[in-house]
Coordinates of C-alpha atoms in Angstrom, one line a residue:
M1 CA 0.1 -0.1 0.3
D2 CA 1.1 3.2 -1.3
T3 CA 2.1 6.0 2.1
I4 CA 0.0 8.3 2.5
D5 CA 1.5 12.3 2.4
L6 CA -0.8 13.9 4.7
T7 CA 1.1 17.4 3.6
Q8 CA 0.3 17.5 0.0
I9 CA -3.0 16.6 0.7
R10 CA -3.4 19.1 3.3
L11 CA -1.8 21.8 0.5
G12 CA -4.3 20.3 -1.9
I13 CA -6.8 21.0 0.0
A14 CA -5.7 24.4 1.2
A15 CA -4.8 24.8 -2.6
R16 CA -8.8 24.3 -3.6
A17 CA -10.1 26.1 -0.5
A18 CA -7.8 29.2 -1.8
G19 CA -9.0 28.8 -5.4
V20 CA -12.9 28.6 -3.8
S21 CA -12.2 31.1 -2.0
G22 CA -11.3 33.2 -4.6
E23 CA -14.0 32.8 -6.7
I24 CA -16.4 33.8 -3.9
K25 CA -14.7 37.2 -3.5
R26 CA -15.0 38.3 -7.4
K27 CA -18.3 36.7 -6.9
K28 CA -18.9 39.1 -3.9
R29 CA -17.3 41.8 -6.6
R30 CA -20.5 41.3 -9.3
E31 CA -22.5 40.7 -6.7
G32 CA -22.5 41.4 -3.3
K33 CA -22.6 44.5 -1.2
G34 CA -22.0 47.7 -3.6
R35 CA -22.8 48.7 -6.9
P36 CA -22.8 45.3 -9.5
V37 CA -20.8 45.6 -12.8
D38 CA -23.1 47.0 -15.5
P39 CA -21.7 44.4 -18.3
A40 CA -21.9 47.6 -20.8
A41 CA -19.5 49.5 -18.9
L42 CA -17.3 46.1 -18.8
E43 CA -17.2 46.3 -22.3
Q44 CA -16.7 49.7 -22.9
V45 CA -13.8 49.3 -20.4
R46 CA -12.4 46.6 -21.7
E47 CA -12.6 47.3 -25.2
L48 CA -10.9 51.2 -23.8
L49 CA -8.1 48.7 -22.7
G50 CA -8.2 46.4 -25.3
Q51 CA -4.7 43.9 -24.7
E52 CA -2.4 47.2 -22.0
P53 CA -1.9 44.8 -19.1
R54 CA -4.0 46.2 -16.1
R55 CA -1.4 46.4 -13.1
R56 CA -2.4 48.9 -10.7
D57 CA 0.9 51.4 -11.6
L58 CA -2.0 51.8 -14.9
L59 CA -4.7 52.9 -12.8
I60 CA -4.7 56.6 -14.8
E61 CA -3.4 55.8 -17.6
H62 CA -6.8 54.2 -18.3
L63 CA -8.7 56.9 -16.2
H64 CA -7.5 58.7 -18.7
K65 CA -9.0 56.6 -21.4
I66 CA -12.5 56.6 -20.6
Q67 CA -11.9 60.8 -19.7
D68 CA -10.6 61.0 -23.2
R69 CA -13.5 58.8 -25.0
Y70 CA -16.9 59.9 -22.5
R71 CA -16.1 63.6 -21.5
C72 CA -16.6 62.2 -18.0
I73 CA -15.9 59.4 -15.2
S74 CA -19.2 57.3 -14.6
A75 CA -20.3 55.2 -11.8
E76 CA -20.5 52.6 -14.0
H77 CA -16.9 53.0 -15.0
I78 CA -15.5 53.1 -12.3
V79 CA -16.7 49.9 -11.2
A80 CA -17.1 48.3 -14.9
L81 CA -12.8 49.1 -13.9
A82 CA -12.3 48.5 -10.6
D83 CA -13.2 44.6 -11.8
E84 CA -11.0 44.5 -14.9
M85 CA -8.5 46.4 -12.7
R86 CA -8.9 43.3 -9.8
L87 CA -9.5 46.6 -7.5
A88 CA -12.0 47.8 -5.1
P89 CA -14.3 50.5 -6.6
A90 CA -13.4 52.4 -3.4
E91 CA -10.1 52.4 -4.6
V92 CA -10.3 53.9 -7.9
F93 CA -13.3 55.9 -7.2
E94 CA -10.6 58.3 -4.2
V95 CA -7.7 57.8 -7.4
A96 CA -9.9 59.5 -9.8
T97 CA -11.8 62.0 -7.6
F98 CA -7.9 63.0 -6.2
Y99 CA -6.7 64.9 -9.7
H100 CA -8.3 68.3 -11.5
H101 CA -8.7 66.8 -15.2
F102 CA -11.1 63.8 -14.3
D103 CA -14.5 64.8 -14.3
V104 CA -17.0 61.7 -11.7
V105 CA -20.4 62.1 -12.7
K106 CA -22.6 61.1 -10.6
D107 CA -25.9 58.6 -10.9
G108 CA -28.3 60.4 -13.4
A109 CA -25.9 63.5 -14.0
P110 CA -25.1 65.1 -17.1
A111 CA -21.8 64.3 -18.5
P112 CA -19.6 67.9 -19.3
P113 CA -19.6 69.3 -21.5
P114 CA -18.4 68.3 -24.9
I115 CA -16.5 72.0 -24.9
T116 CA -14.3 73.3 -21.9
V117 CA -13.3 76.2 -21.6
R118 CA -10.4 77.0 -18.7
V119 CA -9.2 80.1 -18.0
C120 CA -6.2 80.3 -16.2
D121 CA -5.9 83.0 -12.4
G122 CA -1.9 82.0 -11.9
L123 CA -0.8 85.8 -10.8
S124 CA 1.2 86.6 -14.3
C125 CA -2.4 86.3 -16.6
E126 CA -4.3 87.9 -13.2
L127 CA -2.2 91.0 -14.1
A128 CA -2.5 90.1 -17.7
G129 CA -6.4 90.7 -17.0
A130 CA -7.7 87.3 -16.4
Q131 CA -10.0 87.4 -14.0
N132 CA -12.4 90.4 -16.8
L133 CA -11.5 87.8 -19.1
L134 CA -13.4 85.0 -16.9
A135 CA -16.6 87.4 -16.6
L136 CA -16.6 87.7 -19.9
L137 CA -16.4 84.3 -21.1
G138 CA -18.3 83.3 -18.6
N139 CA -21.4 85.7 -19.5
G140 CA -20.4 84.7 -23.6
G141 CA -23.3 82.2 -24.1
Y142 CA -22.2 79.4 -25.5
G143 CA -25.1 77.5 -24.6
D144 CA -25.2 73.6 -22.8
G145 CA -22.3 73.2 -25.3
V146 CA -19.9 74.9 -23.4
R147 CA -18.6 75.8 -20.2
V148 CA -15.8 78.3 -18.8
I149 CA -13.6 77.8 -15.8
P150 CA -10.8 79.1 -13.8
A151 CA -7.6 77.3 -13.8
P152 CA -4.3 76.8 -12.3
C153 CA -1.5 78.5 -13.8
V154 CA -0.9 76.1 -17.1
G155 CA 2.5 76.5 -17.9
R156 CA 2.0 79.9 -20.8
C157 CA 3.0 82.8 -18.4
E158 CA 4.6 85.1 -20.9
T159 CA 1.4 84.6 -23.3
A160 CA -1.1 85.8 -19.9
P161 CA -4.1 85.9 -20.0
V162 CA -3.9 81.9 -21.6
A163 CA -6.9 80.5 -22.0
V164 CA -7.4 76.7 -22.8
V165 CA -10.1 75.3 -25.1
N166 CA -10.3 71.6 -24.7
Q167 CA -6.4 71.5 -26.1
Q168 CA -6.3 74.3 -28.2
V169 CA -4.3 76.7 -25.9
V170 CA -5.3 80.5 -26.6
A171 CA -2.4 83.2 -26.1
H172 CA -2.7 86.4 -25.3
A173 CA -6.4 85.4 -24.9
T174 CA -9.7 87.5 -25.7
V175 CA -12.8 86.8 -26.0
A176 CA -13.2 87.4 -29.8
E177 CA -10.1 84.7 -30.2
V178 CA -11.8 82.2 -28.0
D179 CA -15.3 82.7 -29.8
A180 CA -12.5 82.5 -33.2
R181 CA -11.6 78.8 -32.0
L182 CA -14.9 77.8 -30.8
E183 CA -16.0 78.4 -34.5
R184 CA -13.5 76.6 -36.5
K185 CA -14.3 73.4 -33.1
A186 CA -9.8 74.2 -33.9
L187 CA -10.1 71.8 -29.9
Q188 CA -6.8 69.9 -30.1
A189 CA -3.1 70.8 -29.7
D190 CA -1.0 72.8 -32.1
V191 CA 2.4 71.0 -32.5
P192 CA 5.2 73.7 -33.4
E193 CA 8.3 72.7 -35.0
Y194 CA 11.2 71.1 -33.4
I195 CA 14.0 69.6 -34.0
D196 CA 13.7 66.1 -35.0
Y197 CA 15.8 63.0 -34.2
D198 CA 17.4 62.8 -37.7
A199 CA 18.1 66.6 -37.5
Y200 CA 19.2 66.6 -34.5
V201 CA 21.4 63.2 -35.0
R202 CA 23.7 65.7 -37.9
G203 CA 24.3 67.9 -34.9
G204 CA 26.1 65.8 -33.3
G205 CA 23.3 64.3 -30.7
Y206 CA 23.6 60.8 -28.7
A207 CA 27.7 61.0 -30.1
F208 CA 28.5 60.8 -26.8
V209 CA 25.6 59.1 -25.0
R210 CA 27.8 55.7 -28.3
A211 CA 31.0 56.5 -27.4
C212 CA 29.9 55.8 -23.1
V213 CA 28.3 52.9 -24.5
A214 CA 31.6 51.7 -26.6
G215 CA 33.4 52.0 -23.6
R216 CA 35.4 55.1 -25.2
H217 CA 34.7 56.9 -21.2
R218 CA 33.4 55.6 -17.6
P219 CA 30.6 56.0 -15.3
D220 CA 32.8 57.8 -12.9
D221 CA 34.4 60.2 -15.0
V222 CA 31.2 61.0 -15.5
I223 CA 30.2 61.5 -12.3
A224 CA 32.6 63.2 -11.3
T225 CA 32.4 65.3 -14.5
M226 CA 29.0 66.3 -13.0
E227 CA 29.9 67.2 -10.0
H228 CA 33.2 69.1 -10.7
S229 CA 30.4 71.3 -13.2
G230 CA 28.8 72.6 -9.8
L231 CA 25.2 71.3 -12.2
R232 CA 21.8 71.1 -9.8
G233 CA 18.2 70.4 -10.0
L234 CA 16.6 72.5 -11.5
G235 CA 13.5 71.8 -10.5
G236 CA 14.0 73.4 -7.4
A237 CA 16.0 71.3 -4.7
G238 CA 19.1 72.3 -6.3
F239 CA 20.6 68.9 -4.7
P240 CA 24.2 68.5 -6.3
T241 CA 23.1 66.2 -9.4
G242 CA 26.9 64.2 -9.2
R243 CA 26.1 63.3 -5.7
K244 CA 22.9 61.6 -6.8
W245 CA 24.0 59.7 -9.1
K246 CA 26.7 58.9 -7.1
I247 CA 24.3 57.8 -4.4
V248 CA 21.9 55.7 -6.6
R249 CA 24.4 54.2 -8.1
A250 CA 25.9 52.7 -4.5
E251 CA 22.4 51.1 -4.5
A252 CA 21.6 47.8 -5.2
A253 CA 20.5 46.7 -9.4
P254 CA 17.5 47.3 -10.3
R255 CA 17.9 50.9 -10.5
L256 CA 15.2 53.3 -11.7
M257 CA 14.7 56.7 -13.1
A258 CA 11.8 59.2 -13.0
V259 CA 11.7 62.6 -14.5
N260 CA 9.5 65.1 -13.0
I261 CA 8.1 67.1 -16.0
D262 CA 4.7 68.4 -14.2
E263 CA 5.7 72.2 -14.2
G264 CA 3.3 73.5 -11.9
E265 CA 4.7 76.0 -10.6
P266 CA 2.7 79.1 -10.7
G267 CA 5.4 81.3 -13.7
T268 CA 7.4 78.3 -14.5
F269 CA 7.6 77.4 -17.8
K270 CA 11.1 76.9 -18.8
D271 CA 10.9 72.8 -19.5
R272 CA 7.7 73.2 -21.5
W273 CA 9.8 75.8 -23.5
Y274 CA 12.7 73.5 -24.2
L275 CA 10.8 70.6 -25.1
E276 CA 8.9 72.6 -27.4
R277 CA 11.8 72.7 -28.9
D278 CA 14.9 70.5 -28.9
P279 CA 12.8 67.4 -27.0
H280 CA 16.4 65.1 -28.1
R281 CA 18.2 67.1 -26.5
F282 CA 16.3 65.5 -23.0
L283 CA 16.4 62.1 -24.1
D284 CA 20.0 62.6 -25.0
G285 CA 20.9 63.3 -21.3
L286 CA 18.9 60.7 -20.1
L287 CA 20.0 57.9 -21.6
I288 CA 23.9 59.2 -20.4
A289 CA 22.3 59.5 -16.8
A290 CA 20.9 55.8 -17.4
W291 CA 24.2 53.9 -18.3
A292 CA 25.8 56.7 -15.5
V293 CA 23.7 55.2 -12.9
G294 CA 22.9 51.8 -14.5
I295 CA 18.9 52.7 -14.8
D296 CA 16.8 49.4 -15.8
D297 CA 13.5 51.5 -16.4
V298 CA 12.9 55.8 -16.9
Y299 CA 9.2 56.5 -15.9
I300 CA 8.3 60.3 -17.8
Y301 CA 5.7 62.5 -16.1
L302 CA 4.4 64.6 -17.7
R303 CA 1.8 67.1 -16.4
D304 CA -1.2 67.0 -18.4
E305 CA -1.6 70.4 -19.9
Y306 CA 1.5 69.9 -21.7
A307 CA -0.8 68.2 -25.0
H308 CA 1.8 69.7 -27.9
I309 CA 4.5 67.5 -25.4
R310 CA 3.3 64.7 -25.2
A311 CA 3.0 64.6 -29.2
I312 CA 5.7 65.6 -29.4
L313 CA 7.2 63.0 -26.9
T314 CA 5.2 59.9 -27.8
R315 CA 6.5 60.8 -32.0
E316 CA 10.2 60.9 -30.8
L317 CA 10.1 57.8 -28.0
E318 CA 9.2 56.3 -31.1
V319 CA 11.4 57.1 -33.5
L320 CA 14.7 56.4 -30.8
R321 CA 13.6 53.1 -30.3
A322 CA 13.4 52.0 -34.0
Q323 CA 16.5 54.2 -34.6
A324 CA 18.2 53.2 -31.1
P325 CA 21.6 54.9 -31.0
V326 CA 22.3 52.5 -28.6
P327 CA 20.3 50.1 -26.0
L328 CA 18.2 52.4 -24.7
P329 CA 16.4 51.7 -20.5
A330 CA 13.0 51.1 -20.6
I331 CA 11.0 54.6 -21.6
H332 CA 7.8 54.3 -20.0
L333 CA 6.1 58.3 -20.5
R334 CA 3.1 58.6 -18.2
R335 CA 0.7 61.9 -18.2
G336 CA -0.7 63.6 -14.5
A337 CA -4.6 64.7 -14.3
G338 CA -3.7 68.1 -12.8
A339 CA -1.9 68.1 -9.2
Y340 CA 0.4 70.6 -8.2
I341 CA 1.7 68.6 -5.7
C342 CA 3.0 65.6 -7.9
G343 CA 6.4 68.1 -8.3
E344 CA 6.8 66.8 -4.9
E345 CA 9.7 64.1 -5.6
S346 CA 7.6 62.2 -3.7
A347 CA 4.6 62.8 -5.0
M348 CA 4.8 62.3 -8.0
I349 CA 5.5 58.7 -7.4
E350 CA 2.7 57.9 -5.9
S351 CA 1.4 59.2 -8.4
L352 CA 3.0 57.1 -11.3
E353 CA 2.5 53.9 -8.8
G354 CA -1.4 54.5 -10.0
K355 CA -2.5 56.3 -6.6
K356 CA -3.4 59.3 -5.1
G357 CA -0.5 61.8 -5.4
M358 CA 0.2 62.6 -1.7
P359 CA 3.5 62.8 -0.1
R360 CA 5.3 60.1 1.2
L361 CA 7.6 61.0 4.8
R362 CA 11.3 60.2 4.8
P363 CA 13.4 59.1 5.9
P364 CA 13.7 56.6 3.5
Y365 CA 14.4 59.0 0.7
V366 CA 13.4 57.3 -3.3
A367 CA 17.4 57.7 -3.2
Q368 CA 17.2 54.4 -1.6
V369 CA 13.3 53.4 -1.2
G370 CA 11.8 54.9 -4.8
L371 CA 9.3 54.1 -7.1
F372 CA 7.7 50.8 -6.3
G373 CA 10.2 50.9 -3.9
R374 CA 13.4 50.9 -5.0
P375 CA 16.1 53.2 -5.3
T376 CA 15.0 55.9 -7.7
L377 CA 16.9 57.5 -9.2
E378 CA 14.6 61.4 -9.7
H379 CA 15.0 64.2 -12.0
N380 CA 13.3 67.2 -13.3
M381 CA 14.2 67.6 -17.2
E382 CA 15.3 71.1 -17.6
T383 CA 18.3 69.0 -15.1
L384 CA 19.0 66.3 -17.7
Y385 CA 19.1 68.8 -20.5
W386 CA 22.3 69.7 -19.8
V387 CA 23.5 66.7 -18.8
R388 CA 25.2 66.3 -22.5
E389 CA 26.7 70.0 -23.3
I390 CA 28.7 69.8 -20.3
N391 CA 30.1 66.4 -20.7
E392 CA 30.8 67.3 -24.5
R393 CA 32.3 70.8 -23.1
G394 CA 33.5 70.0 -20.0
A395 CA 32.5 70.7 -16.4
E396 CA 34.9 74.3 -16.5
W397 CA 32.7 75.3 -19.0
F398 CA 29.6 75.5 -17.4
A399 CA 30.5 76.3 -14.5
A400 CA 32.9 79.1 -15.7
F401 CA 28.9 81.2 -16.3
G402 CA 27.9 83.2 -13.1
R403 CA 28.4 86.0 -11.7
N404 CA 28.5 88.1 -8.1
G405 CA 30.6 84.5 -6.4
R406 CA 28.4 82.1 -8.4
K407 CA 28.9 79.0 -11.2
G408 CA 26.9 78.0 -13.7
L409 CA 23.8 78.7 -15.9
R410 CA 19.6 79.7 -14.8
S411 CA 17.3 79.3 -17.4
F412 CA 14.8 81.7 -15.6
S413 CA 11.2 82.0 -16.4
V414 CA 10.2 85.6 -16.6
S415 CA 6.6 87.2 -16.9
G416 CA 4.6 90.1 -15.5
R417 CA 5.1 93.5 -15.9
V418 CA 8.5 93.6 -18.4
Q419 CA 8.5 93.8 -21.7
R420 CA 10.0 90.3 -22.8
P421 CA 9.0 87.7 -20.8
G422 CA 10.3 84.2 -21.3
V423 CA 12.4 81.8 -20.5
H424 CA 16.1 83.8 -20.3
L425 CA 19.2 82.0 -20.0
A426 CA 21.7 83.4 -17.9
P427 CA 24.2 83.5 -15.5
A428 CA 23.8 82.4 -11.9
G429 CA 24.2 85.1 -10.2
I430 CA 22.5 87.6 -11.6
T431 CA 20.2 90.4 -9.6
I432 CA 16.5 91.3 -10.9
R433 CA 18.0 94.7 -11.8
E434 CA 20.2 92.5 -14.4
L435 CA 17.6 90.4 -15.8
I436 CA 15.2 92.6 -16.5
A437 CA 16.9 95.2 -18.4
E438 CA 19.4 93.1 -19.9
Y439 CA 17.2 90.1 -21.2
A440 CA 13.7 90.8 -20.4
G441 CA 13.1 94.6 -22.4
G442 CA 13.0 96.2 -19.4
M443 CA 9.6 97.5 -17.3
L444 CA 6.3 98.0 -20.0
P445 CA 5.5 101.8 -20.7
G446 CA 4.3 103.5 -18.2
H447 CA 4.8 100.7 -15.0
T448 CA 7.7 101.4 -12.4
F449 CA 9.1 98.0 -10.9
Y450 CA 7.4 97.7 -7.6
G451 CA 8.3 93.9 -6.4
Y452 CA 9.1 90.4 -7.6
F453 CA 8.6 86.9 -7.0
P454 CA 12.4 85.0 -7.2
G455 CA 10.9 81.6 -7.1
G456 CA 7.6 81.5 -8.4
A457 CA 4.5 81.2 -6.1
S458 CA 6.2 79.6 -3.0
G459 CA 9.4 81.3 -2.9
G460 CA 8.3 85.1 -1.3
I461 CA 7.8 88.4 -2.0
L462 CA 11.6 91.3 -2.7
P463 CA 10.5 94.6 -2.8
A464 CA 12.1 96.4 -6.0
S465 CA 14.5 98.8 -3.1
M466 CA 16.6 94.2 -3.0
D467 CA 17.1 94.6 -6.7
D468 CA 20.7 93.6 -6.1
I469 CA 21.0 90.2 -4.5
P470 CA 22.5 87.4 -6.3
L471 CA 19.6 85.0 -7.9
D472 CA 20.8 81.4 -7.5
F473 CA 20.3 78.7 -4.9
D474 CA 21.2 79.5 -1.1
T475 CA 21.7 83.5 -1.3
L476 CA 18.1 84.5 -1.0
N477 CA 17.6 81.7 2.3
P478 CA 18.8 85.2 4.3
Y479 CA 15.5 87.1 3.0
G480 CA 13.1 84.2 3.9
C481 CA 12.8 83.4 0.1
F482 CA 14.8 80.7 -2.4
I483 CA 14.9 79.9 -6.5
G484 CA 13.1 77.2 -6.5
S485 CA 12.8 76.7 -10.2
A486 CA 13.8 80.6 -11.0
A487 CA 10.2 81.8 -11.6
I488 CA 10.5 85.3 -11.7
I489 CA 7.4 87.5 -11.5
V490 CA 8.0 91.3 -12.2
L491 CA 5.6 93.3 -10.1
S492 CA 5.1 97.1 -10.8
D493 CA 3.4 100.1 -9.3
H494 CA 0.5 98.7 -10.5
D495 CA 0.6 95.8 -8.5
T496 CA 0.5 95.1 -4.8
A497 CA 2.1 92.7 -2.8
R498 CA -1.0 91.9 -1.1
G499 CA -3.4 91.0 -3.5
A500 CA -0.6 89.4 -5.0
A501 CA 0.0 87.3 -1.5
R502 CA -3.4 86.5 -2.2
N503 CA -4.3 84.8 -5.1
M504 CA -0.9 82.6 -4.4
L505 CA -2.3 81.4 -0.9
R506 CA -5.5 81.0 -3.4
F507 CA -3.9 78.7 -5.4
F508 CA -2.3 76.5 -2.0
R509 CA -6.0 75.9 -0.8
E510 CA -6.9 74.9 -4.0
E511 CA -3.8 72.7 -4.6
S512 CA -3.1 71.2 -0.9
C513 CA -3.4 67.1 -1.3
G514 CA -5.3 67.4 2.0
Q515 CA -3.0 64.4 3.9
C516 CA -2.4 66.9 6.7
T517 CA -4.6 69.5 8.5
P518 CA -2.3 72.2 9.3
C519 CA -1.9 72.7 4.6
R520 CA -5.1 71.5 4.5
V521 CA -6.8 73.7 6.9
G522 CA -4.0 76.1 7.1
T523 CA -3.7 77.3 3.5
A524 CA -7.9 77.9 3.6
K525 CA -7.0 79.5 6.8
A526 CA -5.4 82.1 5.2
V527 CA -6.7 82.5 2.3
A528 CA -10.0 83.6 5.1
L529 CA -8.0 86.0 6.7
L530 CA -6.3 87.6 3.2
E531 CA -9.9 88.0 2.4
G532 CA -10.4 90.6 4.7
E533 CA -10.1 94.0 4.0
T534 CA -8.0 94.3 7.4
W535 CA -5.3 91.4 8.2
D536 CA -4.6 89.8 11.8
K537 CA -0.8 89.6 11.6
P538 CA -0.3 88.3 14.6
L539 CA -3.1 85.6 14.0
L540 CA -1.4 84.6 10.8
D541 CA 2.2 85.1 12.3
D542 CA 0.7 82.6 14.7
L543 CA -1.0 80.1 11.3
A544 CA 2.2 80.4 9.6
R545 CA 4.7 78.9 12.2
V546 CA 2.3 76.0 12.7
M547 CA 1.8 75.2 8.9
V548 CA 6.1 75.8 8.7
D549 CA 6.4 73.5 11.7
A550 CA 4.1 70.7 11.5
S551 CA 3.3 70.0 7.4
I552 CA 4.7 66.7 5.8
C553 CA 5.9 68.7 2.6
G554 CA 6.4 71.5 0.7
L555 CA 3.3 73.1 0.0
G556 CA 2.6 73.8 3.2
Q557 CA 5.8 74.8 4.3
A558 CA 6.4 77.6 2.1
A559 CA 2.6 78.4 1.3
P560 CA 2.8 81.7 4.2
N561 CA 5.8 83.0 2.5
P562 CA 3.4 85.3 -0.1
F563 CA 2.3 87.0 3.2
L564 CA 5.1 86.8 5.3
C565 CA 6.7 88.4 3.0
A566 CA 4.2 91.0 2.3
F567 CA 4.3 91.8 6.2
K568 CA 8.2 92.1 6.1
Y569 CA 9.1 93.8 2.9
F570 CA 5.3 96.1 2.2
P571 CA 5.0 97.7 5.3
Q572 CA 3.5 100.9 3.2
E573 CA 0.8 98.4 2.6
F574 CA -0.2 97.7 6.2
S575 CA -0.1 101.4 7.4

């Protein structure tokens, strides 16, 4: 008689039980508590997803497919997508409702109109008359087919005021121009002319990375070049690039890279500016970094407002893969969904994993435990944009630029009351006085320089009398300000620091992820206080102290900067 293997019997029983349990759970998802899966909605979801994987990290991408096709996301589609991806409907719902660009509609509610006109109400656009434009468009009598809504900064500050008709950008927008776009039904993003793959290669592109892969350069030497150049992260934090590469390379493989092109800081548009002109210079730097650090997969996180950039990168990545100059890492282009907080590195990683974009507590840092729990090299797009040139020309070339004892170049996004707004590449350490006079064409006629934001919404406000401070990392810290991503918004005597601070706090209130109470409640309370005729300075100071000390991430910590600077540097507005 054969020996009975009780262990195998137990394992078999357990396996069958697990199978039955799994089937019961799947059945409950369809027939148990909560909303049953609608067969028609499930078929629509399956058609949209096609052969795409049903992985959790693709949840936001799949939500975009539904939004793009049906202009909204219904409860039936949420339940069907949850069933198809083996997720709880609540998980899908909380992600869909977290992001501004997903229109989640309730039972029986109509879908949004087929055309949405978004009017940017960021500070640069407000200075250019956005509120008046919004009011005029809102009273335009467009009927049920068009809705007009305000939108946070869309990254077009140099052409303020800006309206976006579906994906079509209307620069220097007027009611007549918006009407003309609606009449022509010009709703898709325009793709500008740019340096494509063939032109880039003819100009010497990808030659250095070819030499790297061929063994003519060593990773340690390339990393040393980056260190000696003095290049720092150009997304705002300013961490030394070469040191970051060294830290991540020392971690165990597999290593990943996450590229931040969310660029949601009001006043910032440099990443868009470079990508719509020379996208392969960025991709070239990406490949050099991936080779030097030993990266297996690269995830590019692009803000949803940049539809034309998405078209460019989609097209050029296909060409790059087909004509690869070197063996490529897997490169994944992911689409944001309208959430400023995802510019914070750990919130971006949460979003890349298909979750709400909420910042993580540190430690651990993303260099050790980042995307999918792996060591992750996180970079702003512009940082990678300079990698090729620094390595071809040498560290000394980049470091030789600079004024007032500073080193390197800075891409200043300049907007507001100047004659030549735009991205101006200038020496690090230049002063605002020099930047306006030498690069931005001076102040607008009839305007006198009054103040400036040296680093976007969160960088604080300084008066015109403090126009000789070198603009660079660390130089602004003694004044309670910072350069961040070098977004310069220039104010004139037609403006007030009070009004500018109020605009920025409204932005922070809308963009707080809500994870921590000091930021969620603090930004809302600050806006309520700033909208009063008289500002309660002791109460605002106390509120700022709590927000700075207790908020999880930089949004809540830096949100008080505008009104703190208004009190400190513009006392005449409170006398």
